[in-house]
Tab-separated table of C-alpha atoms in Angstrom:
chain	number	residue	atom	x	y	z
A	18	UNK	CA	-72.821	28.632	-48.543
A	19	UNK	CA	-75.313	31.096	-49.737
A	20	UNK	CA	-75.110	31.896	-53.399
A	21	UNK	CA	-73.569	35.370	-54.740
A	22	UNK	CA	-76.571	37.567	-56.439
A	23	UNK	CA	-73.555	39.046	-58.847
A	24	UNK	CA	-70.801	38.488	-60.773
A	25	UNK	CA	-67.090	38.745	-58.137
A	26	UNK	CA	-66.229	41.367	-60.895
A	27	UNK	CA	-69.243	43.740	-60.725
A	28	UNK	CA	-69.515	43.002	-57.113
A	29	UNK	CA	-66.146	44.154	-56.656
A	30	UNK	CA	-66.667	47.259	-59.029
A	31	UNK	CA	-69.380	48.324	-56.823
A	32	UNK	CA	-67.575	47.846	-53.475
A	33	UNK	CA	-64.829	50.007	-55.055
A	34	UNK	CA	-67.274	52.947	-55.911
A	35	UNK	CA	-68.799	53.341	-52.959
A	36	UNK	CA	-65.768	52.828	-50.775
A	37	UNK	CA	-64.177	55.749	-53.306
A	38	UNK	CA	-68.190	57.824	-52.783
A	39	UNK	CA	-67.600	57.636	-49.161
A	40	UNK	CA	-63.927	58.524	-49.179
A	41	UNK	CA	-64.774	61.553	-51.034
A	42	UNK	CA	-67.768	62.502	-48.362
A	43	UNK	CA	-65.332	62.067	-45.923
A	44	UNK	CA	-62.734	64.172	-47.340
A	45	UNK	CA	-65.581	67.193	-47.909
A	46	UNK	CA	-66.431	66.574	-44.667
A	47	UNK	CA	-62.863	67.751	-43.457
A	48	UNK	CA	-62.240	70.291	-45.303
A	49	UNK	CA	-65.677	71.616	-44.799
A	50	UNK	CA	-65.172	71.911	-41.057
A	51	UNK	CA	-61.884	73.376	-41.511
A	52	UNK	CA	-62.537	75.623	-44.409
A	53	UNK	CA	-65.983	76.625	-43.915
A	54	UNK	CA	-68.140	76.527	-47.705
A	55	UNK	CA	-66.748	79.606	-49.031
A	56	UNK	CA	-63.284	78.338	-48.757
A	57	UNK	CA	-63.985	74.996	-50.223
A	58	UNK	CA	-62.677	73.992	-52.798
A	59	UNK	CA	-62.471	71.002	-55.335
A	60	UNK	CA	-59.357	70.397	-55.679
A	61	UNK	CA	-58.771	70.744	-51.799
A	62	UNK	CA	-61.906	67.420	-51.616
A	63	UNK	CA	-59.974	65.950	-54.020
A	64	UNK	CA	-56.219	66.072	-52.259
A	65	UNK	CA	-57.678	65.280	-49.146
A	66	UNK	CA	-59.398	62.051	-50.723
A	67	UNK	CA	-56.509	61.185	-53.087
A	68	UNK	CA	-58.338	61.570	-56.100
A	69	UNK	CA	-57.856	63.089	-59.228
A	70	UNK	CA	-60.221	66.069	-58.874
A	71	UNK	CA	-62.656	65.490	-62.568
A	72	UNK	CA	-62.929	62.106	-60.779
A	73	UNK	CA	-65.591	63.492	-58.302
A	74	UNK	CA	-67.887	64.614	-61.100
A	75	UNK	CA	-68.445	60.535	-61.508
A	76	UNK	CA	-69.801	60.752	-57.913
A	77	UNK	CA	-71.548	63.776	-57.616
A	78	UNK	CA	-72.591	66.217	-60.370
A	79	UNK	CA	-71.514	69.539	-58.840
A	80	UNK	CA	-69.803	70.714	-55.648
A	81	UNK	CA	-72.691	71.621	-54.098
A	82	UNK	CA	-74.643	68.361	-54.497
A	83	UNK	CA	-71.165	67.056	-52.638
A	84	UNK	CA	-71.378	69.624	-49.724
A	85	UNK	CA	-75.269	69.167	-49.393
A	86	UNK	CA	-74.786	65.256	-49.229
A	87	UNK	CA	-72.048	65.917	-46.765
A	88	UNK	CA	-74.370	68.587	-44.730
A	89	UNK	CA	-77.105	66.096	-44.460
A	90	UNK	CA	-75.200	63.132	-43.013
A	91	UNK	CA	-73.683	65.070	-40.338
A	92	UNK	CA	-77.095	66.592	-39.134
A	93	UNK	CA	-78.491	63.306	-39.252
A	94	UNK	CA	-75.552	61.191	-37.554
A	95	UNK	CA	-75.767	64.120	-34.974
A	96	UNK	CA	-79.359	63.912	-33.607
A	97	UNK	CA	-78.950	59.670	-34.160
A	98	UNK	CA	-75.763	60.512	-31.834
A	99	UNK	CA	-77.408	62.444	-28.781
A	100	UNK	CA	-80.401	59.945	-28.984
A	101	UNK	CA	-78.260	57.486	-28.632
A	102	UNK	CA	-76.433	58.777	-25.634
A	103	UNK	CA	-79.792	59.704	-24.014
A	104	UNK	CA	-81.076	55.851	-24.530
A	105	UNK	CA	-78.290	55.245	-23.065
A	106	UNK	CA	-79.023	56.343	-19.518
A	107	UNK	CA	-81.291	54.882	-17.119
A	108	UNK	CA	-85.082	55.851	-17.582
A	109	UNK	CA	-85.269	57.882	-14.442
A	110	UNK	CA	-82.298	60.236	-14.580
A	111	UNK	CA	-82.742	63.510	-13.986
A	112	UNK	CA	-83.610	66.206	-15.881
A	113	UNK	CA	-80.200	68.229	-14.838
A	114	UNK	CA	-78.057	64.718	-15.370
A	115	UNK	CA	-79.792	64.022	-18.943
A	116	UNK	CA	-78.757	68.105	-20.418
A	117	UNK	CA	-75.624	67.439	-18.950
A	118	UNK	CA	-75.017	64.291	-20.781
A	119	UNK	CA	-76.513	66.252	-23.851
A	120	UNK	CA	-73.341	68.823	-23.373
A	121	UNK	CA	-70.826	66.051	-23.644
A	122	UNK	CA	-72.511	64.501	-26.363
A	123	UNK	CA	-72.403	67.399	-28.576
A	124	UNK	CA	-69.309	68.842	-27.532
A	125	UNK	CA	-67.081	64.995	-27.931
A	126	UNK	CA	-69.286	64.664	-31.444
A	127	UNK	CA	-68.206	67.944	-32.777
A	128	UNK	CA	-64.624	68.578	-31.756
A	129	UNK	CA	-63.765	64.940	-31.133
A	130	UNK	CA	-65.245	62.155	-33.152
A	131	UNK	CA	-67.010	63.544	-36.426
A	132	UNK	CA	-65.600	65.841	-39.142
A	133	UNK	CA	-69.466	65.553	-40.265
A	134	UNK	CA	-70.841	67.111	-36.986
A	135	UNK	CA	-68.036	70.399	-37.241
A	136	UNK	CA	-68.642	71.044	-41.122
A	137	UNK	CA	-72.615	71.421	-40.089
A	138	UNK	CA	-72.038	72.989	-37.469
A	139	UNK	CA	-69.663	75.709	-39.090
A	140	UNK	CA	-71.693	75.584	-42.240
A	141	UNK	CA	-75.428	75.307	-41.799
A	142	UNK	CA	-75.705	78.626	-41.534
A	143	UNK	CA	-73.864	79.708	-44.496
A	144	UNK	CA	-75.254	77.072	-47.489
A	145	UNK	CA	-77.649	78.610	-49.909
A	146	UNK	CA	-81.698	77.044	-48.650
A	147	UNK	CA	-81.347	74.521	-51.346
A	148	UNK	CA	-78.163	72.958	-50.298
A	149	UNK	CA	-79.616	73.219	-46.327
A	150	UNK	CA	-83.177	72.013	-46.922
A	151	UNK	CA	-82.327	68.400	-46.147
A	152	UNK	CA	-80.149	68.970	-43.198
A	153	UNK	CA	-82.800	71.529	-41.834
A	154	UNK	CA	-84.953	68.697	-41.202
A	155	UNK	CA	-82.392	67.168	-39.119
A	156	UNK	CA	-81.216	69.888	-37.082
A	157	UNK	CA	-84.787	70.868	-36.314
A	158	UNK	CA	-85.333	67.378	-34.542
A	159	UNK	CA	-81.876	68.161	-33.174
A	160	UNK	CA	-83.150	71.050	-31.506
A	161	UNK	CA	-86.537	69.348	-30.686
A	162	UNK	CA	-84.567	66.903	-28.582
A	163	UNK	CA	-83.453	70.012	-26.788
A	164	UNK	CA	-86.279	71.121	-26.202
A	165	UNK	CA	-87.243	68.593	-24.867
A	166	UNK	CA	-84.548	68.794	-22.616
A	167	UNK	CA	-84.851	72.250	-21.245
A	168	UNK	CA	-89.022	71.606	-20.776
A	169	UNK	CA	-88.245	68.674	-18.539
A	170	UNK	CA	-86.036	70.739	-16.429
A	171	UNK	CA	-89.079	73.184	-16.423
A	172	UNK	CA	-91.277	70.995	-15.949
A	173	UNK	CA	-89.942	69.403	-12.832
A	174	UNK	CA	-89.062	72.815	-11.172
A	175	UNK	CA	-85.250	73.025	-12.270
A	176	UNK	CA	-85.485	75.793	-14.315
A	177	UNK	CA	-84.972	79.491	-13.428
A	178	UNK	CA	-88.365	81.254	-13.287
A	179	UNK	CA	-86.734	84.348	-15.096
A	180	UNK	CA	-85.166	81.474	-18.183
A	181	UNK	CA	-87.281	81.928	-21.471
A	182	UNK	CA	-87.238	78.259	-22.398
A	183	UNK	CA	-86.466	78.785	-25.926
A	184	UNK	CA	-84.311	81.880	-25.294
A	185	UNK	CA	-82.222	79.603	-22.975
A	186	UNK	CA	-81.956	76.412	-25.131
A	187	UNK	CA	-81.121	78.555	-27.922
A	188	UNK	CA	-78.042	80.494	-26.400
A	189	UNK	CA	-76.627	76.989	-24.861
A	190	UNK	CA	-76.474	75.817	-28.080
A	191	UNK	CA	-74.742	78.920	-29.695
A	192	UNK	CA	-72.351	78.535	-27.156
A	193	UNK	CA	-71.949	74.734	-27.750
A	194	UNK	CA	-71.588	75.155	-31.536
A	195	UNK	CA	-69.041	78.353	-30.994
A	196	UNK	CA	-66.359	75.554	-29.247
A	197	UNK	CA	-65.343	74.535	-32.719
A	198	UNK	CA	-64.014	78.112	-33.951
A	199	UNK	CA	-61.908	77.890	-30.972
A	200	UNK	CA	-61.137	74.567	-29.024
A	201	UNK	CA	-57.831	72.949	-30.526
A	202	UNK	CA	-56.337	69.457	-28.488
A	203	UNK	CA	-53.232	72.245	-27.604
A	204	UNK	CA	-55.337	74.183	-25.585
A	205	UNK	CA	-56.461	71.249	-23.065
A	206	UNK	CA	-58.223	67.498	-22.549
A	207	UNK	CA	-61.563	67.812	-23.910
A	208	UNK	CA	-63.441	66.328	-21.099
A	209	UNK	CA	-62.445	69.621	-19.213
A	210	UNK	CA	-63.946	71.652	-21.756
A	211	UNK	CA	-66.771	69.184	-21.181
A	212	UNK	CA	-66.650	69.700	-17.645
A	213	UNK	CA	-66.818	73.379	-17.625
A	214	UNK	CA	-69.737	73.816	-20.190
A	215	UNK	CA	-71.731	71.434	-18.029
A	216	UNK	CA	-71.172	73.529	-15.232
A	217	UNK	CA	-71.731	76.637	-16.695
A	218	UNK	CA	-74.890	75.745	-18.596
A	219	UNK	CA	-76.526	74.037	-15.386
A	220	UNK	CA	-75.232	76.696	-13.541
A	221	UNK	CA	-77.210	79.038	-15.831
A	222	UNK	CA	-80.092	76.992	-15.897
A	223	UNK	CA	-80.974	76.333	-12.935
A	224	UNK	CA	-82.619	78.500	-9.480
């Protein structure tokens, strides 16, 4: 049996803080995407986490250093996220087949599976540049995946001849990201909503 590097007691004292750290990024994660930054508050982190709210100033000095840890995590877990679902597809599917699979990537990330992925997406916009610097970097590779999307689909003759590439990537997106100020569970399955905005986007796309 492999020997412990540290004490049971400080070994458990550290599991404890960061399984309390990530309950608390968790819970800002929620409310974030719900809230937007504005209407953030605290005490709301602090509920949601079932903490005493002075508690969080153990884990992160301000509420801002909490919302830019939060912001940065969710850009990164979403480009990790549509890499992985474009790994995840055979090496020679098509340029059409691969956005599409981009669409339901984004769109099941954001409304479905990460609280991370809706507070960026709600709030990247909004943070002050210092609190968005990180995630910047993230997003950016986010949309250079997408790019590299819409240029294959160029580049193999799938895309309309009147489509600005960049033009085009960037109002799919916009419409991708809008989804989460309106989609709720009550208004339909998600995989239609998936269905239609793969439509609609290849449809717009393509001759």
């Amino acid at each position: 049996m492999p020997r412990k590097t540290t004490a049971p007691d400080a070994e458990s004292a550290d599991s404890k803080s960061a399984r309390t750290r990530a309950r608390l990024l968790d819970a800002a994660a929620h409310v974030l995407g719900r809230k937007g930054f504005a209407g953030t508050r605290l005490v709301d982190i602090a509920e949601q986490a079932q903490v005493q709210a002075p508690a969080i100033y153990y884990y992160f000095p301000s509420r801002e250093d909490l919302v830019e840890a939060v912001v940065f995590a969710g850009a990164a877990a979403m480009r990790a996220h549509l890499e992985d679902a474009l790994a995840a597809l055979p090496p020679d599917t098509p340029a059409a087949d691969r956005i599409a699979a981009a669409v339901a990537a984004h769109l099941r990330h954001e409304l479905e599976l990460s609280d991370y992925a809706r507070a960026v997406v709600r709030n990247a916009n909004q943070l002050p540049e210092p609190l968005a610097r990180r995630a910047l970097v993230e997003i950016t590779a986010y949309y250079e995946i997408w790019r590299g999307l819409v240029e294959e689909l160029r580049r193999t003759g799938q895309l309309r001849p009147d489509i600005s590439p960049s033009i085009g990537r960037h109002v799919v997106l916009g419409a991708l990201n809008w989804s989460v100020e309106w989609w709720n569970p009550d208004r339909g399955p998600l995989d239609e909503v998936i269905a239609v905005a793969q439509s609609m986007v290849l449809h717009a796309l393509r001759p």
